[in-house]
PDB file of C-alpha atoms in Angstrom:
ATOM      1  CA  UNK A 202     -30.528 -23.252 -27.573  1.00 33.00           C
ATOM      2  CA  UNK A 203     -29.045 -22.179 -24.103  1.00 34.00           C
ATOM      3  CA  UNK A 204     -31.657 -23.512 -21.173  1.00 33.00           C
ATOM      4  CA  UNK A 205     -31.472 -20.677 -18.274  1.00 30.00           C
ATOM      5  CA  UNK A 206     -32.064 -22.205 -14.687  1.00 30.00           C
ATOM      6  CA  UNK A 207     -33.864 -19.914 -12.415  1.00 32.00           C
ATOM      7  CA  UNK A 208     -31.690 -20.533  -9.138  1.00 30.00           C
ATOM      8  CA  UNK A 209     -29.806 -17.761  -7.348  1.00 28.00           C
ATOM      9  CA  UNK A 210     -26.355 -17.845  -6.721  1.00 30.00           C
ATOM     10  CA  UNK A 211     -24.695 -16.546  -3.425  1.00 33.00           C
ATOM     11  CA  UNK A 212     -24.383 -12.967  -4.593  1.00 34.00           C
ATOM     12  CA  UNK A 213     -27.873 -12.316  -5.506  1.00 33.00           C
ATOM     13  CA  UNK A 214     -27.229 -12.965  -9.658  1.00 33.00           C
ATOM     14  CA  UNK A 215     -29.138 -15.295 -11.811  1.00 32.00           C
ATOM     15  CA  UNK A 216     -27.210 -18.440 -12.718  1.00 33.00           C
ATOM     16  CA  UNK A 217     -27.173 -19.675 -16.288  1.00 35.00           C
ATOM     17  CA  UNK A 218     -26.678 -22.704 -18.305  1.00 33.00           C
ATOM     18  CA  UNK A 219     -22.773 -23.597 -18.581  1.00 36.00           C
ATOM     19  CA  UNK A 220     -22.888 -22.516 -22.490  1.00 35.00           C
ATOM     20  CA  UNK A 221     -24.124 -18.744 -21.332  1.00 38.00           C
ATOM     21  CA  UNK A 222     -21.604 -18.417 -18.404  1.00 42.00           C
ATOM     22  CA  UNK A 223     -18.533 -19.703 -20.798  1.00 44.00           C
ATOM     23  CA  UNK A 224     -19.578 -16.839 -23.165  1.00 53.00           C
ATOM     24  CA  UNK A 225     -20.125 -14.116 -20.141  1.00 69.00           C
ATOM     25  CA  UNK A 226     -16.534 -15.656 -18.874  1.00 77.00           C
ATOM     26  CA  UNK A 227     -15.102 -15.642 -22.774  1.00 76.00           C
ATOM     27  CA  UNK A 228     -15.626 -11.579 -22.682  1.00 78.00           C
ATOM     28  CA  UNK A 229     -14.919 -11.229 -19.247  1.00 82.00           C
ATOM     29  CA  UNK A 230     -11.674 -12.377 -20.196  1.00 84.00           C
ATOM     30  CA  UNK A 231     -11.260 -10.363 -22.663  1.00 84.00           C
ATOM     31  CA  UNK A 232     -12.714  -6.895 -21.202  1.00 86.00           C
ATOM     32  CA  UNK A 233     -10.064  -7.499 -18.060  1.00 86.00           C
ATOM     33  CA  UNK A 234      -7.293  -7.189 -20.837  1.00 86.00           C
ATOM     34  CA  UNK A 235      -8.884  -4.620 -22.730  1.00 86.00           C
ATOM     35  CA  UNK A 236      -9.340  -2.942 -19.081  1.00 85.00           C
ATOM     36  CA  UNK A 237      -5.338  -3.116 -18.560  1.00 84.00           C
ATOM     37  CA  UNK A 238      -4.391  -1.794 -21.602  1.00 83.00           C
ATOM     38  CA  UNK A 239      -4.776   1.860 -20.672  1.00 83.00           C
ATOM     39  CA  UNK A 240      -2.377   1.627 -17.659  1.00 82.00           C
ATOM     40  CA  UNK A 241       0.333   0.146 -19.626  1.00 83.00           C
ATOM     41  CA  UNK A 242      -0.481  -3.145 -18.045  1.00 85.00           C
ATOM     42  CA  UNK A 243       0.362  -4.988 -21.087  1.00 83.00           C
ATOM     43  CA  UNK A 244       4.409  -3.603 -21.086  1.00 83.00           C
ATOM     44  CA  UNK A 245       4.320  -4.912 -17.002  1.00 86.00           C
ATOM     45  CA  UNK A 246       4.932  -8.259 -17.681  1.00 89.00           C
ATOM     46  CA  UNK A 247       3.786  -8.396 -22.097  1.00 90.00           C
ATOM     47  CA  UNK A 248       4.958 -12.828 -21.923  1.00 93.00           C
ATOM     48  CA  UNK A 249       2.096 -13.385 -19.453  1.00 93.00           C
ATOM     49  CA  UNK A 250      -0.220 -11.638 -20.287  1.00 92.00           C
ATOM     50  CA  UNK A 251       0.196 -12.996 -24.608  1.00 92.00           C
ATOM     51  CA  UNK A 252      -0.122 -16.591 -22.721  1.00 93.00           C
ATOM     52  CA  UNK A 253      -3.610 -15.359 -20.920  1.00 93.00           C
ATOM     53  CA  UNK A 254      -4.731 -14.570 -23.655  1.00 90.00           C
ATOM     54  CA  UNK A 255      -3.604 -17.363 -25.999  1.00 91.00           C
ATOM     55  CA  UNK A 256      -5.785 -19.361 -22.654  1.00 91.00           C
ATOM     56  CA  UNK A 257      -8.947 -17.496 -23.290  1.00 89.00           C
ATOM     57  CA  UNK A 258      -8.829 -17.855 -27.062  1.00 89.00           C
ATOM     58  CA  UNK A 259      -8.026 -21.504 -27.167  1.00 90.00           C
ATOM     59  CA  UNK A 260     -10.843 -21.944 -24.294  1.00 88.00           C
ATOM     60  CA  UNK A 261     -13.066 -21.174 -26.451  1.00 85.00           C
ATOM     61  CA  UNK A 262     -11.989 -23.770 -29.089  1.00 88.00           C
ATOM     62  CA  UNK A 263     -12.912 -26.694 -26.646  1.00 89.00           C
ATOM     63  CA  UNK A 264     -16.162 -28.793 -25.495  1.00 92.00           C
ATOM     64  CA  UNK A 265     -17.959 -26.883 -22.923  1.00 91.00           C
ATOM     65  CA  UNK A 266     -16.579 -29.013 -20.183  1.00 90.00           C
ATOM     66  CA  UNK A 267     -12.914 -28.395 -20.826  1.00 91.00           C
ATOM     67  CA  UNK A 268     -13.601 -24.844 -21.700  1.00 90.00           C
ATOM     68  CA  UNK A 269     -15.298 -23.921 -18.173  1.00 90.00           C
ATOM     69  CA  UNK A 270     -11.735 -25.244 -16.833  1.00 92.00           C
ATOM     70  CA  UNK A 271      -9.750 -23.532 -19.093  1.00 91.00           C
ATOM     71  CA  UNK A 272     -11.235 -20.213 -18.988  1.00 91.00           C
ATOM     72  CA  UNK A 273     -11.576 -20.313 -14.940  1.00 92.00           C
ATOM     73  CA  UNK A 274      -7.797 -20.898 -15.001  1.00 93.00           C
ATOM     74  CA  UNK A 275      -7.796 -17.604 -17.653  1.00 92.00           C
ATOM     75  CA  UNK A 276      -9.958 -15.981 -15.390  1.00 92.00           C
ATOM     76  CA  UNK A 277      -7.705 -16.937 -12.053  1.00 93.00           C
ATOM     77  CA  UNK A 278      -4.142 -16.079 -14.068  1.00 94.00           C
ATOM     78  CA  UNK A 279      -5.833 -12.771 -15.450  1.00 93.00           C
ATOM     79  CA  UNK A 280      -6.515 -11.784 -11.542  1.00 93.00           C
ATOM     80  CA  UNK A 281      -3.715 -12.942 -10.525  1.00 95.00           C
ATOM     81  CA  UNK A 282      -2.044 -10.444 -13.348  1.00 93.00           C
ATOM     82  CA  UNK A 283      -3.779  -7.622 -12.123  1.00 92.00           C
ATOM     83  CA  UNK A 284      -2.639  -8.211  -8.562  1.00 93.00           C
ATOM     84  CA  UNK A 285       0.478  -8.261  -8.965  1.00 94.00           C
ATOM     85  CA  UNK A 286       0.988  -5.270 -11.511  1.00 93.00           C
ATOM     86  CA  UNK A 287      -1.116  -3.121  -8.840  1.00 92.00           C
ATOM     87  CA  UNK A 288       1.728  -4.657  -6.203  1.00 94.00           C
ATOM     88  CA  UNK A 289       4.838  -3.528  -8.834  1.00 93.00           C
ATOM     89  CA  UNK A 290       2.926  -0.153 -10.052  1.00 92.00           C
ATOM     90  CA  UNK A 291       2.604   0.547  -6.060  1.00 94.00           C
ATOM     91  CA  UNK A 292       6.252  -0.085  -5.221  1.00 94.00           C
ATOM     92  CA  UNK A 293       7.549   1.708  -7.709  1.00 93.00           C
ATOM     93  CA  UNK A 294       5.341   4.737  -7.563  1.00 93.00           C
ATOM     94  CA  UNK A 295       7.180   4.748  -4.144  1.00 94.00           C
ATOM     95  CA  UNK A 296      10.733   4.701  -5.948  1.00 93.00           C
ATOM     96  CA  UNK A 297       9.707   7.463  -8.177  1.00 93.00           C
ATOM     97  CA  UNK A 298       8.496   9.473  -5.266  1.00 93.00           C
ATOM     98  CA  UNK A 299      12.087   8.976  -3.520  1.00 92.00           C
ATOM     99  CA  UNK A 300      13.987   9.399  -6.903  1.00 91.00           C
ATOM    100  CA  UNK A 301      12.067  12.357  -7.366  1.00 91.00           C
ATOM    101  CA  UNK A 302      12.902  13.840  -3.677  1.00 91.00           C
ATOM    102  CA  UNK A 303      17.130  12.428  -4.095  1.00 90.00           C
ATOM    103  CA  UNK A 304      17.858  12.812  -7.727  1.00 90.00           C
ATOM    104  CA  UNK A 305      15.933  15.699  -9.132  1.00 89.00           C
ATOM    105  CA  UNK A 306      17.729  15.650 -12.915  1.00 90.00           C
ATOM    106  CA  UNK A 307      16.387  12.049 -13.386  1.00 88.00           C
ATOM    107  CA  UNK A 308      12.911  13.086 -12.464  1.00 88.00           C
ATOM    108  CA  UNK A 309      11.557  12.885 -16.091  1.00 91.00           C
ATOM    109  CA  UNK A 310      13.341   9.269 -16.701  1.00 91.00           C
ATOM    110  CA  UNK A 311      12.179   8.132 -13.748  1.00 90.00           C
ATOM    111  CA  UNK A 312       8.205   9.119 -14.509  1.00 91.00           C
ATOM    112  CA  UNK A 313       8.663   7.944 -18.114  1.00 91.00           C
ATOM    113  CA  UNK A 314       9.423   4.470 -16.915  1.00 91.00           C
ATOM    114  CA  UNK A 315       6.971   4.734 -14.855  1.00 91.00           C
ATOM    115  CA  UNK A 316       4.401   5.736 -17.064  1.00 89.00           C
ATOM    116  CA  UNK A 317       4.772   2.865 -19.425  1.00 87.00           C
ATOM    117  CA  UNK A 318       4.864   0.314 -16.955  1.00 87.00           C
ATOM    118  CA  UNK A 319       8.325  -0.517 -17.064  1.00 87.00           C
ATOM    119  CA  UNK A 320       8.943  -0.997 -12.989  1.00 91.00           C
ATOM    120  CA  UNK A 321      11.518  -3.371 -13.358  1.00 90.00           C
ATOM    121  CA  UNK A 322      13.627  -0.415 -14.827  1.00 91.00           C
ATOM    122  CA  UNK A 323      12.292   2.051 -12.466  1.00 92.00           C
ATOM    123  CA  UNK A 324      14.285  -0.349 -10.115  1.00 91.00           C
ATOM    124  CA  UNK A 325      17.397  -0.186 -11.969  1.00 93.00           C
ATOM    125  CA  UNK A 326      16.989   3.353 -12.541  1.00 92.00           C
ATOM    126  CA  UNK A 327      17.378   3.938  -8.952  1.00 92.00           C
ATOM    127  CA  UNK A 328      20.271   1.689  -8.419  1.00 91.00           C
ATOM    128  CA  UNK A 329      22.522   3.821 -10.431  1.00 92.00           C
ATOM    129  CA  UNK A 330      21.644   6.385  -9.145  1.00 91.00           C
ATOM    130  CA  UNK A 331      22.146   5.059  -5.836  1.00 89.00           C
ATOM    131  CA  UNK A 332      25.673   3.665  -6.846  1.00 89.00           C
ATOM    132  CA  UNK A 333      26.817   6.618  -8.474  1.00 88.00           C
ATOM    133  CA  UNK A 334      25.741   8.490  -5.441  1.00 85.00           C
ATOM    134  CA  UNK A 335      28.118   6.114  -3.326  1.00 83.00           C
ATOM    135  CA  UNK A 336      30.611   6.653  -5.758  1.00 81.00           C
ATOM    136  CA  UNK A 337      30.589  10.456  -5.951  1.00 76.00           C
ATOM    137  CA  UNK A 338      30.578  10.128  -1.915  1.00 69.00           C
ATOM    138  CA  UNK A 339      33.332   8.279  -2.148  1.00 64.00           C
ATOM    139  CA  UNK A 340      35.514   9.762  -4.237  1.00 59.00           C
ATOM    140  CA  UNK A 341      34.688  13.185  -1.603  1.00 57.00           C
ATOM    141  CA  UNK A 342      36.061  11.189   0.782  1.00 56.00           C
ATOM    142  CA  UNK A 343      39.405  10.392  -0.644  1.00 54.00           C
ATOM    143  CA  UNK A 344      39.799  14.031  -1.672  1.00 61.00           C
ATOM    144  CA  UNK A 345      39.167  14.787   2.138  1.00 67.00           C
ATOM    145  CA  UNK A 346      41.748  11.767   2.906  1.00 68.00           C
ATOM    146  CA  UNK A 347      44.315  12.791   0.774  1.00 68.00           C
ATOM    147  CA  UNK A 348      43.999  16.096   1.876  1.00 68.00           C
ATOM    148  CA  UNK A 349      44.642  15.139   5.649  1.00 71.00           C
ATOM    149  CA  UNK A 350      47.711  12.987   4.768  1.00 74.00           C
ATOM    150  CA  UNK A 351      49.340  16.231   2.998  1.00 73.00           C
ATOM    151  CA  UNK A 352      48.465  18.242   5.719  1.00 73.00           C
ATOM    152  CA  UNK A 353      50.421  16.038   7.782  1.00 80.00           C
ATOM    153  CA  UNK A 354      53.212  15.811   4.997  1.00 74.00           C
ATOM    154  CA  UNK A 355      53.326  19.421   5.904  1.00 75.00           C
ATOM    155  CA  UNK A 356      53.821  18.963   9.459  1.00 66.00           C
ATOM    156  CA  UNK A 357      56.359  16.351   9.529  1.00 56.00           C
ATOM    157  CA  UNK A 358      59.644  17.744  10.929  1.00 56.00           C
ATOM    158  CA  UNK A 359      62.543  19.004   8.860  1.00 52.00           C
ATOM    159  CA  UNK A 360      64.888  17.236   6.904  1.00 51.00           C
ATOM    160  CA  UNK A 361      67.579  18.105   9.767  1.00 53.00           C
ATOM    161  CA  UNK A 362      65.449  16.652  12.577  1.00 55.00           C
ATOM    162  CA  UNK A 363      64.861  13.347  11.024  1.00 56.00           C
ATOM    163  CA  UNK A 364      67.373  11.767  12.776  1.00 58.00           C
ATOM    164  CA  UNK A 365      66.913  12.572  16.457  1.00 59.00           C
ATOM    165  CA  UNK A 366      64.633   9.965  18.319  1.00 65.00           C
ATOM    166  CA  UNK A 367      61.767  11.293  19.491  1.00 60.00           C
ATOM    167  CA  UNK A 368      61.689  10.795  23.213  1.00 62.00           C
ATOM    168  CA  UNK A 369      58.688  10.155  26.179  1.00 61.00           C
TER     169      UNK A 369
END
């Protein structure tokens, strides 16, 4: 049986025995994933999050001593998680928003990625679109340039006239 120890901690809570906070951490764990999984968390980065889990569950499988470590390092990794996809979602809600504003026709692509978490290919999304922007620029550019030299094809003098010097 689990002995509770009447002491406060720093926040005001009741601490418990180590085998009553490892099974408070144990669902912690596992509510912080379940938590994620409506935002599409899990596509953000699938790899780490599996090994976060595979942490918890195995934590669980240990003595109490190596499971407090392994499920603090669960509980640090699963924060850690959630930081950083509320970093990526943030960024590229910000390349959506400009996609949106530049590139119109992509709008739905670019919210669809979005949507399911994929950020890494909002990212790439927008670099084609930004190259084939430069590329459609530039190819307006050489029609403007090859314009100007056959405007001044047109303005060259006659055939007759080539071969005075031009003088100063």
């Amino acid at each position: 049986m689990s002995e509770r120890v009447d002491s406060l901690v720093p926040d005001g809570r009741m601490a418990c025995s180590a085998a009553q906070r490892s099974g408070d951490t144990a669902a912690g764990i596992r509510q912080g994933i379940v938590d994620l999984l409506p935002s599409g968390a899990h596509s953000f980065d699938p790899v780490r999050l599996r090994f976060i889990e595979t942490m918890a569950r195995r934590a669980g499988e240990q003595k109490p001593s190596v499971r407090a470590i392994l499920e603090q390092k669960a509980l640090t990794a699963l924060a850690d998680y959630q930081a950083d996809f509320l970093k990526a979602q943030g960024r590229a809600g910000t390349i959506v928003t400009r996609i949106l504003e530049r590139f119109p026709d992509s709008a739905e692509q670019g919210r669809s990625l979005f949507d399911s978490a994929d950020f890494s290919a909002v990212d790439r999304l927008q670099a084609r679109l930004n190259r084939e922007s430069e590329q459609k620029a530039g190819a307006r550019k050489t029609c403007t340039l090859g314009m100007l030299t056959k405007q001044i094809g047109q303005g060259a003098p006659a055939a007759g006239n080539r071969n005075k010097k031009a003088s100063f």
